[in-house]
PDB file of C-alpha atoms and ligand atoms in Angstrom:
ATOM      1  CA  UNK A 213     -63.695  18.137 -45.410  1.00 81.00           C
ATOM      2  CA  UNK A 214     -64.956  15.399 -43.099  1.00 84.00           C
ATOM      3  CA  UNK A 215     -62.799  12.791 -44.891  1.00 89.00           C
ATOM      4  CA  UNK A 216     -59.786  15.083 -44.701  1.00 92.00           C
ATOM      5  CA  UNK A 217     -60.068  15.396 -40.881  1.00 93.00           C
ATOM      6  CA  UNK A 218     -60.783  11.659 -40.587  1.00 93.00           C
ATOM      7  CA  UNK A 219     -57.583  10.849 -42.532  1.00 94.00           C
ATOM      8  CA  UNK A 220     -55.515  13.113 -40.284  1.00 95.00           C
ATOM      9  CA  UNK A 221     -56.912  11.455 -37.135  1.00 95.00           C
ATOM     10  CA  UNK A 222     -56.336   7.961 -38.555  1.00 95.00           C
ATOM     11  CA  UNK A 223     -52.770   8.946 -39.462  1.00 96.00           C
ATOM     12  CA  UNK A 224     -52.111  10.289 -35.970  1.00 96.00           C
ATOM     13  CA  UNK A 225     -53.496   7.135 -34.341  1.00 96.00           C
ATOM     14  CA  UNK A 226     -51.309   5.001 -36.608  1.00 96.00           C
ATOM     15  CA  UNK A 227     -48.264   7.138 -35.765  1.00 97.00           C
ATOM     16  CA  UNK A 228     -48.950   6.803 -32.013  1.00 97.00           C
ATOM     17  CA  UNK A 229     -49.334   3.036 -32.326  1.00 96.00           C
ATOM     18  CA  UNK A 230     -45.964   2.805 -34.073  1.00 96.00           C
ATOM     19  CA  UNK A 231     -44.284   4.986 -31.451  1.00 96.00           C
ATOM     20  CA  UNK A 232     -45.852   2.928 -28.645  1.00 96.00           C
ATOM     21  CA  UNK A 233     -44.345  -0.276 -30.104  1.00 94.00           C
ATOM     22  CA  UNK A 234     -40.938   1.430 -30.340  1.00 94.00           C
ATOM     23  CA  UNK A 235     -41.227   2.695 -26.758  1.00 94.00           C
ATOM     24  CA  UNK A 236     -42.125  -0.734 -25.408  1.00 92.00           C
ATOM     25  CA  UNK A 237     -39.111  -2.369 -27.111  1.00 89.00           C
ATOM     26  CA  UNK A 238     -36.806   0.427 -25.959  1.00 88.00           C
ATOM     27  CA  UNK A 239     -37.029  -0.810 -22.354  1.00 89.00           C
ATOM     28  CA  UNK A 240     -36.846  -4.534 -23.114  1.00 89.00           C
ATOM     29  CA  UNK A 241     -33.538  -6.435 -22.908  1.00 86.00           C
ATOM     30  CA  UNK A 242     -31.712  -6.678 -26.204  1.00 81.00           C
ATOM     31  CA  UNK A 243     -31.723 -10.030 -28.063  1.00 82.00           C
ATOM     32  CA  UNK A 244     -28.931  -9.161 -30.453  1.00 87.00           C
ATOM     33  CA  UNK A 245     -25.247  -9.739 -29.726  1.00 90.00           C
ATOM     34  CA  UNK A 246     -22.209  -7.831 -30.928  1.00 92.00           C
ATOM     35  CA  UNK A 247     -20.810 -10.909 -32.657  1.00 93.00           C
ATOM     36  CA  UNK A 248     -17.976 -11.937 -32.755  1.00 93.00           C
ATOM     37  CA  UNK A 249     -16.929  -9.962 -29.652  1.00 95.00           C
ATOM     38  CA  UNK A 250     -19.964 -11.290 -27.791  1.00 93.00           C
ATOM     39  CA  UNK A 251     -20.728 -15.003 -27.930  1.00 92.00           C
ATOM     40  CA  UNK A 252     -24.060 -16.679 -27.246  1.00 91.00           C
ATOM     41  CA  UNK A 253     -24.498 -19.076 -24.328  1.00 91.00           C
ATOM     42  CA  UNK A 254     -25.428 -22.245 -26.157  1.00 94.00           C
ATOM     43  CA  UNK A 255     -27.938 -24.773 -24.841  1.00 94.00           C
ATOM     44  CA  UNK A 256     -26.619 -28.273 -24.103  1.00 94.00           C
ATOM     45  CA  UNK A 257     -28.544 -29.725 -27.011  1.00 93.00           C
ATOM     46  CA  UNK A 258     -27.075 -27.250 -29.502  1.00 96.00           C
ATOM     47  CA  UNK A 259     -26.110 -29.032 -32.713  1.00 97.00           C
ATOM     48  CA  UNK A 260     -22.758 -27.940 -33.984  1.00 97.00           C
ATOM     49  CA  UNK A 261     -20.593 -30.265 -36.033  1.00 97.00           C
ATOM     50  CA  UNK A 262     -20.274 -33.928 -35.083  1.00 98.00           C
ATOM     51  CA  UNK A 263     -17.378 -34.965 -32.838  1.00 98.00           C
ATOM     52  CA  UNK A 264     -16.202 -38.177 -31.198  1.00 98.00           C
ATOM     53  CA  UNK A 265     -15.223 -37.185 -27.666  1.00 97.00           C
ATOM     54  CA  UNK A 266     -12.202 -38.753 -26.057  1.00 96.00           C
ATOM     55  CA  UNK A 267     -13.190 -40.581 -22.879  1.00 94.00           C
ATOM     56  CA  UNK A 268     -10.424 -39.719 -20.419  1.00 91.00           C
ATOM     57  CA  UNK A 269     -11.407 -42.453 -17.951  1.00 90.00           C
ATOM     58  CA  UNK A 270     -11.387 -45.099 -20.654  1.00 91.00           C
ATOM     59  CA  UNK A 271      -8.349 -43.531 -22.297  1.00 95.00           C
ATOM     60  CA  UNK A 272      -9.997 -44.116 -25.657  1.00 96.00           C
ATOM     61  CA  UNK A 273     -13.098 -43.195 -27.640  1.00 97.00           C
ATOM     62  CA  UNK A 274     -16.329 -45.116 -27.066  1.00 97.00           C
ATOM     63  CA  UNK A 275     -16.952 -46.318 -30.616  1.00 98.00           C
ATOM     64  CA  UNK A 276     -17.451 -50.057 -31.185  1.00 97.00           C
ATOM     65  CA  UNK A 277     -17.802 -49.809 -34.981  1.00 97.00           C
ATOM     66  CA  UNK A 278     -21.358 -51.136 -34.768  1.00 97.00           C
ATOM     67  CA  UNK A 279     -22.304 -49.079 -37.859  1.00 97.00           C
ATOM     68  CA  UNK A 280     -25.674 -47.967 -36.467  1.00 98.00           C
ATOM     69  CA  UNK A 281     -24.829 -44.314 -37.019  1.00 98.00           C
ATOM     70  CA  UNK A 282     -23.814 -45.078 -40.613  1.00 98.00           C
ATOM     71  CA  UNK A 283     -27.194 -46.701 -41.246  1.00 98.00           C
ATOM     72  CA  UNK A 284     -29.076 -43.903 -39.474  1.00 98.00           C
ATOM     73  CA  UNK A 285     -27.527 -41.081 -41.485  1.00 98.00           C
ATOM     74  CA  UNK A 286     -29.895 -40.069 -44.300  1.00 98.00           C
ATOM     75  CA  UNK A 287     -27.120 -38.280 -46.205  1.00 97.00           C
ATOM     76  CA  UNK A 288     -24.377 -40.922 -46.121  1.00 98.00           C
ATOM     77  CA  UNK A 289     -22.188 -38.432 -44.308  1.00 98.00           C
ATOM     78  CA  UNK A 290     -20.496 -41.070 -42.158  1.00 98.00           C
ATOM     79  CA  UNK A 291     -18.313 -44.037 -43.020  1.00 98.00           C
ATOM     80  CA  UNK A 292     -16.485 -46.249 -40.542  1.00 98.00           C
ATOM     81  CA  UNK A 293     -13.499 -48.530 -41.012  1.00 97.00           C
ATOM     82  CA  UNK A 294     -13.238 -51.406 -38.590  1.00 97.00           C
ATOM     83  CA  UNK A 295      -9.983 -52.294 -36.912  1.00 96.00           C
ATOM     84  CA  UNK A 296      -8.527 -55.594 -38.114  1.00 96.00           C
ATOM     85  CA  UNK A 297      -7.063 -57.895 -35.498  1.00 93.00           C
ATOM     86  CA  UNK A 298      -3.868 -59.952 -35.793  1.00 92.00           C
ATOM     87  CA  UNK A 299      -6.007 -62.954 -36.755  1.00 93.00           C
ATOM     88  CA  UNK A 300      -7.242 -60.977 -39.755  1.00 92.00           C
ATOM     89  CA  UNK A 301     -10.756 -60.678 -38.371  1.00 94.00           C
ATOM     90  CA  UNK A 302     -12.527 -57.326 -37.872  1.00 93.00           C
ATOM     91  CA  UNK A 303     -12.712 -56.165 -34.264  1.00 95.00           C
ATOM     92  CA  UNK A 304     -15.423 -54.272 -32.393  1.00 95.00           C
ATOM     93  CA  UNK A 305     -13.408 -51.110 -32.721  1.00 96.00           C
ATOM     94  CA  UNK A 306     -13.169 -48.415 -35.373  1.00 97.00           C
ATOM     95  CA  UNK A 307      -9.809 -47.505 -36.846  1.00 97.00           C
ATOM     96  CA  UNK A 308     -11.185 -44.601 -38.906  1.00 98.00           C
ATOM     97  CA  UNK A 309     -14.384 -42.607 -38.573  1.00 98.00           C
ATOM     98  CA  UNK A 310     -14.976 -40.371 -41.582  1.00 98.00           C
ATOM     99  CA  UNK A 311     -17.490 -37.544 -41.326  1.00 98.00           C
ATOM    100  CA  UNK A 312     -18.413 -35.328 -44.254  1.00 98.00           C
ATOM    101  CA  UNK A 313     -19.345 -31.952 -42.865  1.00 97.00           C
ATOM    102  CA  UNK A 314     -20.327 -30.718 -46.336  1.00 97.00           C
ATOM    103  CA  UNK A 315     -23.294 -33.067 -46.535  1.00 97.00           C
ATOM    104  CA  UNK A 316     -24.269 -33.151 -42.862  1.00 98.00           C
ATOM    105  CA  UNK A 317     -27.579 -31.468 -42.102  1.00 98.00           C
ATOM    106  CA  UNK A 318     -27.165 -31.557 -38.308  1.00 98.00           C
ATOM    107  CA  UNK A 319     -30.230 -33.741 -37.845  1.00 98.00           C
ATOM    108  CA  UNK A 320     -28.710 -35.607 -34.835  1.00 98.00           C
ATOM    109  CA  UNK A 321     -30.032 -38.990 -36.053  1.00 98.00           C
ATOM    110  CA  UNK A 322     -26.559 -40.545 -35.860  1.00 98.00           C
ATOM    111  CA  UNK A 323     -26.149 -39.422 -32.251  1.00 98.00           C
ATOM    112  CA  UNK A 324     -29.546 -40.816 -31.315  1.00 97.00           C
ATOM    113  CA  UNK A 325     -28.763 -44.118 -33.011  1.00 98.00           C
ATOM    114  CA  UNK A 326     -25.462 -44.639 -31.178  1.00 98.00           C
ATOM    115  CA  UNK A 327     -25.991 -47.005 -28.219  1.00 96.00           C
ATOM    116  CA  UNK A 328     -22.613 -46.103 -26.666  1.00 96.00           C
ATOM    117  CA  UNK A 329     -22.782 -42.294 -26.666  1.00 96.00           C
ATOM    118  CA  UNK A 330     -19.639 -42.343 -28.775  1.00 97.00           C
ATOM    119  CA  UNK A 331     -20.535 -39.299 -30.825  1.00 98.00           C
ATOM    120  CA  UNK A 332     -22.061 -35.964 -29.958  1.00 97.00           C
ATOM    121  CA  UNK A 333     -22.932 -32.749 -31.717  1.00 97.00           C
ATOM    122  CA  UNK A 334     -20.468 -30.177 -30.443  1.00 97.00           C
ATOM    123  CA  UNK A 335     -20.754 -26.453 -29.810  1.00 96.00           C
ATOM    124  CA  UNK A 336     -18.677 -25.650 -32.911  1.00 96.00           C
ATOM    125  CA  UNK A 337     -20.629 -23.448 -35.281  1.00 96.00           C
ATOM    126  CA  UNK A 338     -17.931 -21.455 -37.090  1.00 96.00           C
ATOM    127  CA  UNK A 339     -17.428 -24.064 -39.767  1.00 97.00           C
ATOM    128  CA  UNK A 340     -16.613 -22.147 -42.925  1.00 95.00           C
ATOM    129  CA  UNK A 341     -13.433 -23.196 -44.725  1.00 96.00           C
ATOM    130  CA  UNK A 342     -11.681 -22.086 -47.912  1.00 97.00           C
ATOM    131  CA  UNK A 343     -10.959 -25.568 -49.239  1.00 96.00           C
ATOM    132  CA  UNK A 344     -13.709 -28.127 -49.673  1.00 94.00           C
ATOM    133  CA  UNK A 345     -11.358 -30.978 -48.705  1.00 96.00           C
ATOM    134  CA  UNK A 346     -11.212 -29.592 -45.168  1.00 96.00           C
ATOM    135  CA  UNK A 347     -14.855 -30.564 -44.719  1.00 97.00           C
ATOM    136  CA  UNK A 348     -13.911 -34.249 -44.820  1.00 97.00           C
ATOM    137  CA  UNK A 349     -13.015 -35.002 -41.235  1.00 98.00           C
ATOM    138  CA  UNK A 350     -11.625 -38.068 -39.510  1.00 98.00           C
ATOM    139  CA  UNK A 351     -12.969 -37.974 -35.975  1.00 98.00           C
ATOM    140  CA  UNK A 352     -10.931 -40.635 -34.163  1.00 98.00           C
ATOM    141  CA  UNK A 353      -7.580 -38.969 -34.767  1.00 97.00           C
ATOM    142  CA  UNK A 354      -8.953 -35.674 -33.430  1.00 97.00           C
ATOM    143  CA  UNK A 355      -9.218 -37.104 -29.877  1.00 97.00           C
ATOM    144  CA  UNK A 356     -11.800 -34.417 -29.271  1.00 97.00           C
ATOM    145  CA  UNK A 357     -11.759 -32.923 -25.813  1.00 96.00           C
ATOM    146  CA  UNK A 358     -15.248 -31.972 -24.645  1.00 94.00           C
ATOM    147  CA  UNK A 359     -15.220 -29.443 -21.836  1.00 91.00           C
ATOM    148  CA  UNK A 360     -17.544 -27.638 -19.436  1.00 91.00           C
ATOM    149  CA  UNK A 361     -21.249 -28.403 -19.026  1.00 93.00           C
ATOM    150  CA  UNK A 362     -21.377 -30.239 -22.360  1.00 94.00           C
ATOM    151  CA  UNK A 363     -18.819 -32.768 -21.132  1.00 94.00           C
ATOM    152  CA  UNK A 364     -20.856 -33.422 -17.962  1.00 94.00           C
ATOM    153  CA  UNK A 365     -24.019 -33.762 -20.035  1.00 93.00           C
ATOM    154  CA  UNK A 366     -22.305 -36.203 -22.379  1.00 94.00           C
ATOM    155  CA  UNK A 367     -20.801 -38.236 -19.502  1.00 93.00           C
ATOM    156  CA  UNK A 368     -24.210 -38.495 -17.827  1.00 92.00           C
ATOM    157  CA  UNK A 369     -25.384 -40.543 -20.809  1.00 90.00           C
ATOM    158  CA  UNK A 370     -23.137 -43.495 -19.933  1.00 86.00           C
ATOM    159  CA  UNK A 371     -22.063 -42.980 -16.307  1.00 77.00           C
ATOM    160  CA  UNK A 372     -25.025 -44.991 -14.948  1.00 63.00           C
ATOM    161  CA  UNK A 373     -24.021 -47.999 -17.132  1.00 54.00           C
TER     162      UNK A 373
HETATM  163  S1  SF4 B 527     -26.248 -35.147 -38.035  1.00 90.26           S
HETATM  164 FE1  SF4 B 527     -27.616 -36.197 -39.509  1.00 90.26          FE
HETATM  165  S2  SF4 B 527     -26.766 -35.737 -41.526  1.00 90.26           S
HETATM  166 FE2  SF4 B 527     -25.160 -35.234 -40.021  1.00 90.26          FE
HETATM  167  S3  SF4 B 527     -23.920 -37.077 -39.895  1.00 90.26           S
HETATM  168 FE3  SF4 B 527     -25.481 -37.251 -38.279  1.00 90.26          FE
HETATM  169  S4  SF4 B 527     -27.204 -38.361 -39.213  1.00 90.26           S
HETATM  170 FE4  SF4 B 527     -25.862 -37.670 -40.872  1.00 90.26          FE
HETATM  171  S1  SF4 B 528     -20.309 -43.959 -33.289  1.00 90.26           S
HETATM  172 FE1  SF4 B 528     -21.742 -45.249 -32.129  1.00 90.26          FE
HETATM  173  S2  SF4 B 528     -23.242 -45.958 -33.626  1.00 90.26           S
HETATM  174 FE2  SF4 B 528     -21.470 -45.188 -34.780  1.00 90.26          FE
HETATM  175  S3  SF4 B 528     -20.201 -46.975 -35.143  1.00 90.26           S
HETATM  176 FE3  SF4 B 528     -19.441 -46.013 -33.275  1.00 90.26          FE
HETATM  177  S4  SF4 B 528     -20.541 -47.055 -31.592  1.00 90.26           S
HETATM  178 FE4  SF4 B 528     -21.652 -47.526 -33.492  1.00 90.26          FE
END
């Protein structure tokens, strides 16, 4: 009989504890979003897919084909083709910048390795495609237009040069 009453009391205490947790969370702001109608406000350091922003002041990208990002990438996701001058010698400029989104793990090592802030991880996170070939991107021809706070943040990396 004693154990029976003890079990009922323990059960009631446990029930009240559960209800108290529910009550507390009922008045807290919600952390979930009604995606895709609602979109999250992303932090500046958010790592979406890699892009090579177009520098409007320079009227060009900032890549010098130094290959540091290629060496820094642990997954061989990047390959760069240097521009060839009229004298047949390679120039300090990339003609093609290939980026394999399928093998990228968004580690940001390439961005950190770049001394010219030529590449940045964008806010793009809806990256699913139906054809695998579409994951092989050429970033120079995109002339990617960074906008908003991310553009200012990116520009601040080289404006004091
Ligand atoms: S984010 Fe990492 S894995 Fe992706 S391209 Fe850059 S270095 Fe390679
Ligand atoms: S993106 Fe940066 S690190 Fe990579 S080749 Fe261009 S200048 Fe060099």
